[in-house]
mmCIF file of C-alpha atoms in Angstrom:
data_model
loop_
_atom_site.group_PDB
_atom_site.id
_atom_site.type_symbol
_atom_site.label_atom_id
_atom_site.label_comp_id
_atom_site.label_asym_id
_atom_site.label_seq_id
_atom_site.Cartn_x
_atom_site.Cartn_y
_atom_site.Cartn_z
ATOM 1 C CA MET A 738 -170.845 -174.815 3.117
ATOM 2 C CA LYS A 739 -174.173 -176.259 4.431
ATOM 3 C CA ARG A 740 -176.286 -175.247 7.663
ATOM 4 C CA PHE A 741 -177.858 -177.689 9.430
ATOM 5 C CA GLY A 742 -180.633 -176.903 12.077
ATOM 6 C CA GLN A 743 -181.512 -180.012 14.156
ATOM 7 C CA LEU A 744 -183.988 -180.646 17.098
ATOM 8 C CA ILE A 745 -184.286 -183.394 19.865
ATOM 9 C CA GLY A 746 -185.841 -183.362 23.565
ATOM 10 C CA VAL A 747 -183.853 -183.591 26.799
ATOM 11 C CA LYS A 748 -185.424 -185.525 29.697
ATOM 12 C CA LYS A 749 -186.212 -183.126 32.347
ATOM 13 C CA GLU A 750 -184.317 -185.063 34.961
ATOM 14 C CA TYR A 751 -181.140 -185.035 32.949
ATOM 15 C CA LEU A 752 -181.076 -181.318 32.093
ATOM 16 C CA ASP A 753 -178.809 -180.094 34.504
ATOM 17 C CA SER A 754 -176.230 -183.087 33.990
ATOM 18 C CA TYR A 755 -176.714 -182.503 30.192
ATOM 19 C CA LYS A 756 -175.818 -178.879 30.716
ATOM 20 C CA LYS A 757 -172.932 -179.548 32.850
ATOM 21 C CA TYR A 758 -171.376 -182.137 30.426
ATOM 22 C CA HIS A 759 -171.610 -179.491 27.663
ATOM 23 C CA SER A 760 -170.054 -176.901 29.746
ATOM 24 C CA GLU A 761 -166.818 -179.017 30.072
ATOM 25 C CA VAL A 762 -167.130 -181.002 26.852
ATOM 26 C CA TRP A 763 -164.211 -183.466 26.322
ATOM 27 C CA LEU A 764 -161.318 -182.274 24.237
ATOM 28 C CA GLU A 765 -161.231 -185.364 22.298
ATOM 29 C CA ILE A 766 -164.840 -184.736 21.224
ATOM 30 C CA ASN A 767 -164.545 -181.013 20.225
ATOM 31 C CA LYS A 768 -161.356 -182.282 18.340
ATOM 32 C CA LYS A 769 -163.195 -184.976 16.564
ATOM 33 C CA ILE A 770 -166.182 -182.894 15.498
ATOM 34 C CA SER A 771 -163.672 -180.111 13.967
ATOM 35 C CA GLU A 772 -161.863 -183.112 11.876
ATOM 36 C CA CYS A 773 -165.112 -184.034 10.751
ATOM 37 C CA ASN A 774 -165.614 -180.594 8.900
ATOM 38 C CA ILE A 775 -168.080 -179.134 11.326
ATOM 39 C CA GLN A 776 -167.906 -175.628 12.533
ATOM 40 C CA ASN A 777 -169.768 -172.746 14.258
ATOM 41 C CA TYR A 778 -171.703 -175.565 16.301
ATOM 42 C CA SER A 779 -174.235 -174.379 19.065
ATOM 43 C CA ILE A 780 -176.536 -176.102 21.098
ATOM 44 C CA PHE A 781 -179.544 -174.034 22.607
ATOM 45 C CA TYR A 782 -182.068 -175.205 25.368
ATOM 46 C CA ARG A 783 -185.767 -174.108 26.103
ATOM 47 C CA ASP A 784 -188.754 -175.853 27.476
ATOM 48 C CA GLY A 785 -187.552 -179.456 26.889
ATOM 49 C CA LEU A 786 -186.107 -179.025 23.531
ATOM 50 C CA LEU A 787 -182.351 -178.831 22.346
ATOM 51 C CA PHE A 788 -181.830 -177.133 19.186
ATOM 52 C CA ALA A 789 -178.377 -177.763 17.393
ATOM 53 C CA TYR A 790 -177.213 -175.290 14.898
ATOM 54 C CA PHE A 791 -173.867 -176.215 12.886
ATOM 55 C CA GLU A 792 -172.363 -175.478 9.380
ATOM 56 C CA TYR A 793 -170.480 -178.525 7.302
ATOM 57 C CA VAL A 794 -167.698 -177.322 5.247
ATOM 58 C CA GLY A 795 -166.516 -180.589 4.121
ATOM 59 C CA ASP A 796 -167.575 -182.621 0.750
ATOM 60 C CA ASP A 797 -168.697 -185.677 1.937
ATOM 61 C CA PHE A 798 -171.169 -185.514 4.877
ATOM 62 C CA ASP A 799 -171.876 -189.289 5.180
ATOM 63 C CA ALA A 800 -168.225 -189.979 5.241
ATOM 64 C CA ASP A 801 -167.556 -187.679 7.818
ATOM 65 C CA MET A 802 -170.262 -188.663 9.946
ATOM 66 C CA LYS A 803 -169.115 -192.502 9.677
ATOM 67 C CA LYS A 804 -165.687 -191.199 10.988
ATOM 68 C CA MET A 805 -167.232 -189.549 13.747
ATOM 69 C CA ALA A 806 -169.336 -192.426 14.852
ATOM 70 C CA ASP A 807 -166.347 -195.047 14.364
ATOM 71 C CA ASP A 808 -164.451 -192.813 16.780
ATOM 72 C CA PRO A 809 -164.410 -194.784 20.162
ATOM 73 C CA LYS A 810 -164.225 -191.650 22.506
ATOM 74 C CA THR A 811 -167.236 -190.144 20.802
ATOM 75 C CA GLN A 812 -169.082 -193.471 21.217
ATOM 76 C CA GLN A 813 -168.295 -193.232 24.751
ATOM 77 C CA TRP A 814 -169.649 -189.722 24.839
ATOM 78 C CA TRP A 815 -172.936 -190.563 23.023
ATOM 79 C CA ALA A 816 -173.340 -193.654 25.305
ATOM 80 C CA ILE A 817 -173.684 -190.988 28.279
ATOM 81 C CA MET A 818 -175.446 -188.482 26.235
ATOM 82 C CA LYS A 819 -178.205 -190.538 24.364
ATOM 83 C CA PRO A 820 -180.165 -191.878 27.600
ATOM 84 C CA MET A 821 -180.610 -188.056 28.620
ATOM 85 C CA GLN A 822 -182.204 -187.284 25.035
ATOM 86 C CA GLN A 823 -185.466 -187.845 24.037
ATOM 87 C CA PRO A 824 -185.567 -188.227 20.147
ATOM 88 C CA LEU A 825 -188.663 -186.980 18.447
ATOM 89 C CA GLU A 826 -191.550 -189.601 17.834
ATOM 90 C CA ASN A 827 -191.853 -188.677 14.159
ATOM 91 C CA ARG A 828 -188.249 -188.863 13.272
ATOM 92 C CA ALA A 829 -186.801 -190.235 10.244
ATOM 93 C CA GLU A 830 -185.700 -193.852 10.385
ATOM 94 C CA GLY A 831 -181.836 -193.709 11.160
ATOM 95 C CA GLU A 832 -182.155 -190.235 12.661
ATOM 96 C CA TRP A 833 -181.582 -189.472 16.327
ATOM 97 C CA TRP A 834 -181.276 -185.712 16.186
ATOM 98 C CA SER A 835 -184.235 -184.604 13.559
ATOM 99 C CA ASP A 836 -183.216 -182.323 10.751
ATOM 100 C CA MET A 837 -185.387 -178.988 10.429
ATOM 101 C CA GLU A 838 -186.131 -177.425 7.063
ATOM 102 C CA GLU A 839 -184.226 -174.069 6.280
ATOM 103 C CA VAL A 840 -186.791 -171.349 5.518
ATOM 104 C CA TYR A 841 -184.711 -168.361 5.682
ATOM 105 C CA HIS A 842 -181.188 -167.373 5.562
ATOM 106 C CA LEU A 843 -179.461 -163.945 5.259
ATOM 107 C CA ASP A 844 -175.418 -163.782 5.184
ATOM 108 C CA MET B 1172 -170.134 -161.070 18.874
ATOM 109 C CA LYS B 1173 -173.146 -162.710 20.647
ATOM 110 C CA ARG B 1174 -174.989 -165.672 19.248
ATOM 111 C CA PHE B 1175 -178.784 -166.065 19.688
ATOM 112 C CA GLY B 1176 -181.345 -168.953 19.570
ATOM 113 C CA GLN B 1177 -184.734 -167.874 19.437
ATOM 114 C CA LEU B 1178 -187.910 -170.116 19.270
ATOM 115 C CA ILE B 1179 -191.639 -169.324 18.141
ATOM 116 C CA GLY B 1180 -194.621 -171.394 16.888
ATOM 117 C CA VAL B 1181 -196.177 -170.983 13.422
ATOM 118 C CA LYS B 1182 -199.925 -171.505 12.854
ATOM 119 C CA LYS B 1183 -200.303 -174.614 10.594
ATOM 120 C CA GLU B 1184 -202.647 -172.849 8.274
ATOM 121 C CA TYR B 1185 -200.191 -170.163 7.579
ATOM 122 C CA LEU B 1186 -197.172 -172.440 7.414
ATOM 123 C CA ASP B 1187 -196.953 -172.208 3.406
ATOM 124 C CA SER B 1188 -197.602 -168.699 3.472
ATOM 125 C CA TYR B 1189 -194.672 -167.871 5.864
ATOM 126 C CA LYS B 1190 -192.469 -169.917 3.812
ATOM 127 C CA LYS B 1191 -193.294 -168.394 0.821
ATOM 128 C CA TYR B 1192 -192.773 -164.778 2.329
ATOM 129 C CA HIS B 1193 -189.442 -166.012 3.454
ATOM 130 C CA SER B 1194 -188.369 -167.496 0.260
ATOM 131 C CA GLU B 1195 -188.684 -164.053 -1.204
ATOM 132 C CA VAL B 1196 -188.060 -161.490 1.569
ATOM 133 C CA TRP B 1197 -188.302 -157.907 0.845
ATOM 134 C CA LEU B 1198 -184.816 -156.393 -0.062
ATOM 135 C CA GLU B 1199 -185.420 -153.646 2.512
ATOM 136 C CA ILE B 1200 -186.286 -156.264 5.108
ATOM 137 C CA ASN B 1201 -182.686 -157.835 4.747
ATOM 138 C CA LYS B 1202 -181.108 -154.407 4.186
ATOM 139 C CA LYS B 1203 -182.524 -153.342 7.634
ATOM 140 C CA ILE B 1204 -181.372 -156.525 9.355
ATOM 141 C CA SER B 1205 -177.937 -156.198 8.261
ATOM 142 C CA GLU B 1206 -177.799 -152.461 9.273
ATOM 143 C CA CYS B 1207 -178.838 -153.435 12.537
ATOM 144 C CA ASN B 1208 -175.730 -155.503 12.802
ATOM 145 C CA ILE B 1209 -177.414 -158.839 12.806
ATOM 146 C CA GLN B 1210 -175.458 -161.502 10.474
ATOM 147 C CA ASN B 1211 -175.357 -165.153 9.577
ATOM 148 C CA TYR B 1212 -179.197 -165.159 10.242
ATOM 149 C CA SER B 1213 -181.356 -168.376 9.551
ATOM 150 C CA ILE B 1214 -184.609 -169.820 10.256
ATOM 151 C CA PHE B 1215 -185.485 -173.339 10.475
ATOM 152 C CA TYR B 1216 -188.750 -175.206 10.644
ATOM 153 C CA ARG B 1217 -190.268 -178.430 12.138
ATOM 154 C CA ASP B 1218 -193.301 -179.641 13.668
ATOM 155 C CA GLY B 1219 -194.933 -176.330 14.115
ATOM 156 C CA LEU B 1220 -191.990 -174.791 15.504
ATOM 157 C CA LEU B 1221 -189.736 -171.878 14.094
ATOM 158 C CA PHE B 1222 -186.131 -171.646 15.415
ATOM 159 C CA ALA B 1223 -183.828 -168.726 14.608
ATOM 160 C CA TYR B 1224 -180.170 -168.392 14.774
ATOM 161 C CA PHE B 1225 -178.181 -165.469 14.391
ATOM 162 C CA GLU B 1226 -175.012 -163.587 15.215
ATOM 163 C CA TYR B 1227 -175.224 -159.850 16.718
ATOM 164 C CA VAL B 1228 -171.761 -158.199 15.892
ATOM 165 C CA GLY B 1229 -172.798 -154.603 17.153
ATOM 166 C CA ASP B 1230 -172.274 -152.930 20.605
ATOM 167 C CA ASP B 1231 -175.690 -151.880 21.409
ATOM 168 C CA PHE B 1232 -178.143 -154.550 20.741
ATOM 169 C CA ASP B 1233 -181.061 -152.702 22.426
ATOM 170 C CA ALA B 1234 -180.563 -149.440 20.349
ATOM 171 C CA ASP B 1235 -180.375 -151.792 17.042
ATOM 172 C CA MET B 1236 -183.338 -153.401 18.052
ATOM 173 C CA LYS B 1237 -185.376 -150.074 18.455
ATOM 174 C CA LYS B 1238 -183.819 -148.752 14.950
ATOM 175 C CA MET B 1239 -185.487 -152.128 13.664
ATOM 176 C CA ALA B 1240 -188.465 -151.639 15.440
ATOM 177 C CA ASP B 1241 -189.065 -147.941 14.152
ATOM 178 C CA ASP B 1242 -188.393 -148.815 10.432
ATOM 179 C CA PRO B 1243 -191.649 -148.473 8.412
ATOM 180 C CA LYS B 1244 -190.868 -151.278 6.157
ATOM 181 C CA THR B 1245 -190.002 -153.696 9.084
ATOM 182 C CA GLN B 1246 -193.409 -152.753 10.652
ATOM 183 C CA GLN B 1247 -195.465 -153.436 7.302
ATOM 184 C CA TRP B 1248 -193.497 -157.037 7.341
ATOM 185 C CA TRP B 1249 -194.309 -157.655 11.196
ATOM 186 C CA ALA B 1250 -197.756 -157.015 10.566
ATOM 187 C CA ILE B 1251 -197.921 -159.557 7.878
ATOM 188 C CA MET B 1252 -195.858 -162.053 10.090
ATOM 189 C CA LYS B 1253 -196.997 -161.770 13.354
ATOM 190 C CA PRO B 1254 -200.624 -163.183 12.921
ATOM 191 C CA MET B 1255 -198.899 -166.245 11.295
ATOM 192 C CA GLN B 1256 -196.756 -166.838 14.404
ATOM 193 C CA GLN B 1257 -197.889 -168.427 17.665
ATOM 194 C CA PRO B 1258 -195.595 -166.871 20.420
ATOM 195 C CA LEU B 1259 -194.790 -169.359 23.490
ATOM 196 C CA GLU B 1260 -197.073 -169.157 26.207
ATOM 197 C CA ASN B 1261 -194.442 -168.882 28.599
ATOM 198 C CA ARG B 1262 -192.562 -166.167 27.252
ATOM 199 C CA ALA B 1263 -191.050 -163.577 28.795
ATOM 200 C CA GLU B 1264 -192.722 -159.983 29.264
ATOM 201 C CA GLY B 1265 -192.251 -157.971 25.828
ATOM 202 C CA GLU B 1266 -190.828 -161.077 24.120
ATOM 203 C CA TRP B 1267 -191.954 -162.112 20.790
ATOM 204 C CA TRP B 1268 -189.627 -164.830 19.735
ATOM 205 C CA SER B 1269 -188.436 -166.568 22.864
ATOM 206 C CA ASP B 1270 -184.639 -166.799 23.885
ATOM 207 C CA MET B 1271 -182.828 -169.817 24.299
ATOM 208 C CA GLU B 1272 -180.254 -170.642 26.361
ATOM 209 C CA GLU B 1273 -176.849 -171.669 24.684
ATOM 210 C CA VAL B 1274 -175.455 -174.659 26.425
ATOM 211 C CA TYR B 1275 -172.661 -175.666 24.180
ATOM 212 C CA HIS B 1276 -170.601 -173.896 21.359
ATOM 213 C CA LEU B 1277 -167.533 -174.828 19.216
ATOM 214 C CA ASP B 1278 -166.099 -172.359 16.806
#
């Protein structure tokens, strides 16, 4: 299992909308996330920032991420979410959410 | 079980030291955290920010936090960590780490 922490901004004018969408996530989105071997997935908000925590339990992360990105319903969801988000200026090439570095863990 | 997401800054000049301490956390600190009903605890770093994720599995959070704060070894640890950290200016009274708002969760 690999743990991920990721950071992205959310535009102030879309915060309420972003929260509302996430309080009623489409069933197909959650189903696809689970199918792609992601579990215990939370998103937290504060001060213009979204922090995502999730656990990847599969054995081919890139293939699972491609499976997710190829899913039409997920593409539809992202097309609504992306304009609300503000990716970090110093993000790596190809990143949307930016990976953080794990500096501590206790089971 | 209640999930927590918390945010705090880390001073640039102390980042390496903070990471080193957390790569070799004192056994007594981890033991006390577990005794206080906190589990699956991770800290992530990026861009001057520390993000903590943990799960509280007890039934009296305030009492457990007091137990932790009363522990002499924990006090010793915090006395080293706190000067490295930069709490958010808009933190609530009594906060050190600032609580974030959970906007999404999928098991």
